PDB file of C-alpha atoms in Angstrom:
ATOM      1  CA  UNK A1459       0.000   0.000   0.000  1.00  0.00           C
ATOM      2  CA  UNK A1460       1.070   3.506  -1.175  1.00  0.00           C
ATOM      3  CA  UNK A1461       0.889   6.389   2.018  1.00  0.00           C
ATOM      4  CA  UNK A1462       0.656   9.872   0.933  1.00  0.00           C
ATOM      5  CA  UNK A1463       0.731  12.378   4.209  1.00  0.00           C
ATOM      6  CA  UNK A1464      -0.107  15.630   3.060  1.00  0.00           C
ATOM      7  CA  UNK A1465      -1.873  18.789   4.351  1.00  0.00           C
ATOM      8  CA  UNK A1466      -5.048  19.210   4.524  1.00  0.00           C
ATOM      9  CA  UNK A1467      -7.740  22.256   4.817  1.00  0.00           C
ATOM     10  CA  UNK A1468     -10.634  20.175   5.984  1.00  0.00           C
ATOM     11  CA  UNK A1469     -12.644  21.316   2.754  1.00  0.00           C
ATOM     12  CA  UNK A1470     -12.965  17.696   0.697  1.00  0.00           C
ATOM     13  CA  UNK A1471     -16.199  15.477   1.840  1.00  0.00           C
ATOM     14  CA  UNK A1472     -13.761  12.272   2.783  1.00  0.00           C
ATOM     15  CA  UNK A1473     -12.244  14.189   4.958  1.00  0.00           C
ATOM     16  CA  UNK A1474     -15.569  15.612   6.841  1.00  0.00           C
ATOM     17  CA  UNK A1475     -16.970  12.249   7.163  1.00  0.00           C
ATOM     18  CA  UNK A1476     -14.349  10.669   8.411  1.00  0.00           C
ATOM     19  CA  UNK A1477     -14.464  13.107  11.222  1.00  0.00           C
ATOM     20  CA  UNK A1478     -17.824  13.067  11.623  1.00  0.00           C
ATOM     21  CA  UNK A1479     -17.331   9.286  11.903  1.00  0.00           C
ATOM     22  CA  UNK A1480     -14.577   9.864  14.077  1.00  0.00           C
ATOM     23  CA  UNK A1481     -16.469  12.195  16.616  1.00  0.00           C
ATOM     24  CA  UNK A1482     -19.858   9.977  16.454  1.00  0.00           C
ATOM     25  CA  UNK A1483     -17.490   6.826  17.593  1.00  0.00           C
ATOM     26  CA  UNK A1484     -16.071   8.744  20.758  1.00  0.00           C
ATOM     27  CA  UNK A1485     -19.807  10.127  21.522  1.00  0.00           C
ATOM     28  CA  UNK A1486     -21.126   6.598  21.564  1.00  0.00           C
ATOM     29  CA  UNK A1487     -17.907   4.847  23.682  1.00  0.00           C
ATOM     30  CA  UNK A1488     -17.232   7.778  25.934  1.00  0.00           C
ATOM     31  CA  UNK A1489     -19.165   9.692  28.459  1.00  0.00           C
ATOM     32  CA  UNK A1490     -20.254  13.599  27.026  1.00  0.00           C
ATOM     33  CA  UNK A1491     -17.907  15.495  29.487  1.00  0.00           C
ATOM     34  CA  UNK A1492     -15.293  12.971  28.545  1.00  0.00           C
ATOM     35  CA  UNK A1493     -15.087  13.776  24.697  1.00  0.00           C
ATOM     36  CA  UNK A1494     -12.090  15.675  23.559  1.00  0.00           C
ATOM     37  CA  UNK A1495     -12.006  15.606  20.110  1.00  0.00           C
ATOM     38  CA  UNK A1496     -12.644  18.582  18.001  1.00  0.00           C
ATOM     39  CA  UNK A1497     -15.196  19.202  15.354  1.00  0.00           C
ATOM     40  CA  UNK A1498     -14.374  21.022  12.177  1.00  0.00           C
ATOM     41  CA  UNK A1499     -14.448  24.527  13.361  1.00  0.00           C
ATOM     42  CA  UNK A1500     -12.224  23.702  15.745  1.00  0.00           C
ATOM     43  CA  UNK A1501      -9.852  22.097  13.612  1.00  0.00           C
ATOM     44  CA  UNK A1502      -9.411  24.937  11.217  1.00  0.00           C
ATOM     45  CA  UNK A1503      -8.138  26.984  13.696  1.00  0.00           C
ATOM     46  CA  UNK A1504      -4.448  28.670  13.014  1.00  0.00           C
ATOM     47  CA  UNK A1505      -2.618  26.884  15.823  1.00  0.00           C
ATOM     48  CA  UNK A1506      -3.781  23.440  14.279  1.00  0.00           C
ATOM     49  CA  UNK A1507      -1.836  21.642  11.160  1.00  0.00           C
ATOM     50  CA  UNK A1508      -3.724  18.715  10.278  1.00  0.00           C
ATOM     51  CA  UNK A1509      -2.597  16.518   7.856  1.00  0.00           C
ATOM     52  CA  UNK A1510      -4.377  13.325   6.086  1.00  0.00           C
ATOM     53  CA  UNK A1511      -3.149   9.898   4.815  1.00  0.00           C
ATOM     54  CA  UNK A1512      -3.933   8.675   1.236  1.00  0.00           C
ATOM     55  CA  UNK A1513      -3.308   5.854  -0.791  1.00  0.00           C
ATOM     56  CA  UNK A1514      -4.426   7.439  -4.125  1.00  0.00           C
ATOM     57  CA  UNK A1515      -8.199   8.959  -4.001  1.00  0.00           C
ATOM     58  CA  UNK A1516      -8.798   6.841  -1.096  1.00  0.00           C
ATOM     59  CA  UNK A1517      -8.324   7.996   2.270  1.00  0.00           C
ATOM     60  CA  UNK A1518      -6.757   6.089   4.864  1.00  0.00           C
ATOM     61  CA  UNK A1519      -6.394   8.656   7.948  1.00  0.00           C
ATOM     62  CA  UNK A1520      -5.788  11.548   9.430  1.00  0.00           C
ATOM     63  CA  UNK A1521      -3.955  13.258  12.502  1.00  0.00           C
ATOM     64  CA  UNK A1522      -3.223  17.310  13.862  1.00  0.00           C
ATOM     65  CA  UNK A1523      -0.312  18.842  15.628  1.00  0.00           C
ATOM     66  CA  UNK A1524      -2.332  22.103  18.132  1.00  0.00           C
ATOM     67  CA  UNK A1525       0.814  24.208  19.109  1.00  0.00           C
ATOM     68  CA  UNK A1526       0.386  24.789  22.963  1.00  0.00           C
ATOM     69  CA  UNK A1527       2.783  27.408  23.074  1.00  0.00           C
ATOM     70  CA  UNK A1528       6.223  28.137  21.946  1.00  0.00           C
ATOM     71  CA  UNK A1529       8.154  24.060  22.807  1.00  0.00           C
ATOM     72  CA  UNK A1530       4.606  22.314  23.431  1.00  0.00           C
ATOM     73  CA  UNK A1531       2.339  20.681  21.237  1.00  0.00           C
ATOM     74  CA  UNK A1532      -0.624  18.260  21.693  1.00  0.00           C
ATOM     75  CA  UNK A1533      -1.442  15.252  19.125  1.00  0.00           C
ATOM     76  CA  UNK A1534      -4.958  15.866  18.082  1.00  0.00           C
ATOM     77  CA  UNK A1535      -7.497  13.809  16.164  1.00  0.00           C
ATOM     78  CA  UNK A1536      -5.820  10.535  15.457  1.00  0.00           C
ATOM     79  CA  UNK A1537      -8.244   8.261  13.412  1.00  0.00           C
ATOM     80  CA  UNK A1538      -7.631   5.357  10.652  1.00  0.00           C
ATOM     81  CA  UNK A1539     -10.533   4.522   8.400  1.00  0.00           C
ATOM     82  CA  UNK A1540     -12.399   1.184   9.690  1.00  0.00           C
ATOM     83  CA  UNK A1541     -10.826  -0.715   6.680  1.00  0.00           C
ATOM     84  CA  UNK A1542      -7.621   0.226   6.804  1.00  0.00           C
ATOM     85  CA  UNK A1543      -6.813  -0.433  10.568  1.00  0.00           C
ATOM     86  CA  UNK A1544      -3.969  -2.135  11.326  1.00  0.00           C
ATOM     87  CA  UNK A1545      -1.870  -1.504   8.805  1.00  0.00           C
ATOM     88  CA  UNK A1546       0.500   0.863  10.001  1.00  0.00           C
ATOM     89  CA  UNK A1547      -1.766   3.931   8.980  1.00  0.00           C
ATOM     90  CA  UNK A1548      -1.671   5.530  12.453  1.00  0.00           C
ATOM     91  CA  UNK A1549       2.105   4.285  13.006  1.00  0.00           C
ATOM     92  CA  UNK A1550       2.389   6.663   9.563  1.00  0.00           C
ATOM     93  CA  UNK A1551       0.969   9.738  10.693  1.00  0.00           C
ATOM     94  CA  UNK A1552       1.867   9.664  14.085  1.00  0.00           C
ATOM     95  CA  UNK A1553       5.882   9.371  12.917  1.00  0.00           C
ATOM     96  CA  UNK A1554       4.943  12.644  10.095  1.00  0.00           C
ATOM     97  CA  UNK A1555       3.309  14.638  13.479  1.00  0.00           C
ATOM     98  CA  UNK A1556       6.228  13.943  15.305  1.00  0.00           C
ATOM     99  CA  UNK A1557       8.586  14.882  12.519  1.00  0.00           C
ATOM    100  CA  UNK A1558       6.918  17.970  11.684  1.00  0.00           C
ATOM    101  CA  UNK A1559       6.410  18.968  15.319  1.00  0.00           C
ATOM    102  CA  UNK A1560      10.303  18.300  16.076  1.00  0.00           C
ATOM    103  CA  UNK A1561      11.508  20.627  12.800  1.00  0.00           C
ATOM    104  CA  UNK A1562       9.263  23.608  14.569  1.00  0.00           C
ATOM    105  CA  UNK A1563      11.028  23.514  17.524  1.00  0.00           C
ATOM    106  CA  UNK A1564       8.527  21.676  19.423  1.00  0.00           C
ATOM    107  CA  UNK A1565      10.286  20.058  22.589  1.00  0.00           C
ATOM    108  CA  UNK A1566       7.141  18.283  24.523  1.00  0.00           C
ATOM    109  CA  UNK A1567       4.123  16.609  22.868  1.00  0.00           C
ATOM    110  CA  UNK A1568       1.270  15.893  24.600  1.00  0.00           C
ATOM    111  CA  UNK A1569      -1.638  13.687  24.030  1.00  0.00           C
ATOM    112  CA  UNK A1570      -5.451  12.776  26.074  1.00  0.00           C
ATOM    113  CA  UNK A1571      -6.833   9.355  24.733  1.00  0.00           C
ATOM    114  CA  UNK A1572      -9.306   6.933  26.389  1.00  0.00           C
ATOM    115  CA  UNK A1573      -8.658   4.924  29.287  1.00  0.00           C
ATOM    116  CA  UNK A1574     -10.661   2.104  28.683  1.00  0.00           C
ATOM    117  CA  UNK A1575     -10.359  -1.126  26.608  1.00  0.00           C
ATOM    118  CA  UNK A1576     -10.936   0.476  23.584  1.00  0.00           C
ATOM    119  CA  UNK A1577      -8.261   2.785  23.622  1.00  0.00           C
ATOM    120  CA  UNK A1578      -5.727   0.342  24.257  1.00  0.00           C
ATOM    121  CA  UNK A1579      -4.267   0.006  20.993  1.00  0.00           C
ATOM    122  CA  UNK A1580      -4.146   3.701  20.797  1.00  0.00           C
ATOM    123  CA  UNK A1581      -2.163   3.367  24.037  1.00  0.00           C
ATOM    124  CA  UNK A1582      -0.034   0.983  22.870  1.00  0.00           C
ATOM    125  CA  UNK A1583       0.932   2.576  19.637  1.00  0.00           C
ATOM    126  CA  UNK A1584       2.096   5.713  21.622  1.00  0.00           C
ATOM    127  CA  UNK A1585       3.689   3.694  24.298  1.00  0.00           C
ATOM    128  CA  UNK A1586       5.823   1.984  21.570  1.00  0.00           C
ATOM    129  CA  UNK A1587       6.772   5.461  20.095  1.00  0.00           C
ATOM    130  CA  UNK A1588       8.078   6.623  22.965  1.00  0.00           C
ATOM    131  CA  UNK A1589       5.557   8.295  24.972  1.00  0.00           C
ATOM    132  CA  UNK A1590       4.638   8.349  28.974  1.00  0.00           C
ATOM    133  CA  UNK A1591       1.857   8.368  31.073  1.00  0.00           C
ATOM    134  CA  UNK A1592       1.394  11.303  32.865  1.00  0.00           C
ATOM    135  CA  UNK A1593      -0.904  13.922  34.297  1.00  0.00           C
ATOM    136  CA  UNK A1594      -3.256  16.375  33.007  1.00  0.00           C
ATOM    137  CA  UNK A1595      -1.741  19.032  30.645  1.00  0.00           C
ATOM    138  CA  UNK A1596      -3.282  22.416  29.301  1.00  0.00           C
ATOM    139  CA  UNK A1597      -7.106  22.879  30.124  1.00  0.00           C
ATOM    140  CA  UNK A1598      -7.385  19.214  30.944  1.00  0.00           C
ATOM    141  CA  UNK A1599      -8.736  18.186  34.199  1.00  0.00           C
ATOM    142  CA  UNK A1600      -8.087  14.122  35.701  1.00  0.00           C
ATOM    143  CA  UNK A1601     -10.984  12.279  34.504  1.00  0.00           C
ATOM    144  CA  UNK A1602     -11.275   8.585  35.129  1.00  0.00           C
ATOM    145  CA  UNK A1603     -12.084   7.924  30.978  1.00  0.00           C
ATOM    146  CA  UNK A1604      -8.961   9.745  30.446  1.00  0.00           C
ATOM    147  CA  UNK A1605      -5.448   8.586  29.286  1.00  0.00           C
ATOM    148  CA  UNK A1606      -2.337  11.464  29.702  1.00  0.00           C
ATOM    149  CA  UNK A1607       0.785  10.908  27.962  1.00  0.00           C
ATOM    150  CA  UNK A1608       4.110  12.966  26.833  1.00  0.00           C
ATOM    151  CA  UNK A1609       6.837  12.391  24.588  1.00  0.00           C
ATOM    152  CA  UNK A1610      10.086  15.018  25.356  1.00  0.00           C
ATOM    153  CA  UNK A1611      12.070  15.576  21.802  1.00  0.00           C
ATOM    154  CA  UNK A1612      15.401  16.149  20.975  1.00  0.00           C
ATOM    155  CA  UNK A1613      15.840  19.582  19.586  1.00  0.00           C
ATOM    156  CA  UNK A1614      17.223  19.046  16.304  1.00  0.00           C
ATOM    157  CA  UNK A1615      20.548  20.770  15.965  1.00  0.00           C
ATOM    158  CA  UNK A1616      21.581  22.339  12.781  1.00  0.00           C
ATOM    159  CA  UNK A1617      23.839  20.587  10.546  1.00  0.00           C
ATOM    160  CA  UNK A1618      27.813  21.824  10.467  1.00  0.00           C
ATOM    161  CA  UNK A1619      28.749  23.146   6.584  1.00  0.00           C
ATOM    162  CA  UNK A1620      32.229  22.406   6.078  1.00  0.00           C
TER     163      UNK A1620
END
């Protein structure tokens, strides 16, 4: 399978289903006070960059960087399409956030996923990467359905020209 990562401005109709999918799926699993993902208007705010994953016209996922302030960013709407779950889709964008996050100077990312059974491959994915538990960050409050965790980067130093 072909993965293109590439920008996106929320505009095309896979996109907005997919999110609504997305948000529907954490309304139904997760108590209301307990949801944290963002709808579109959200999402199209400046201090997001959301990009999505394609493998030619169809759409395999999606994920956002929301800059917290100058060295800290949170990971924000992680979602593979049903069908193309574990296939290294998430692994994909997750790597590209991180990337992207690291060459703006970003030194801590954040993330809030579930707590319960059905976030544990979520939890596991960003376990494997490199991130810790941890507390509450930003306007987040402890919550029972929650699941903290950071990942500190190395700054990346500029290369030496001979």
């Amino acid at each position: 399978m072909e993965l293109n990562i590439r920008p996106d401005d929320l505009h095309g109709l896979e996109i907005q289903t997919l999110l609504q999918e997305h948000l529907s799926h954490m309304r139904a699993i997760s108590p209301p006070d307990s949801v944290h993902a963002l709808d579109l208007a959200r999402l199209r705010r400046p201090d997001i960059r959301f990009w999505t994953a394609w493998n030619g016209n169809d759409l395999l996922g999606c994920g956002a960087l929301k800059r917290l302030g100058e060295h800290d960013g949170e990971i924000k709407s992680m979602r593979t399409a049903a069908r193309h779950q574990r296939r290294g889709v998430g692994r994909a964008v997750l790597s590209h956030i991180v990337a992207h996050a690291q060459a703006d100077g970003v030194q801590r990312l954040w993330l809030e996923t579930g707590s319960t059974d059905h976030f544990a491959p979520a939890r596991r994915l960003y376990a494997e990467y490199g991130f810790q538990p941890c507390g509450p960050f930003a306007d987040y409050r402890e919550d029972p359905h929650s699941a903290f965790m950071r990942l500190d980067l190395r700054p990346l130093t500029p290369a030496k020209h001979a």
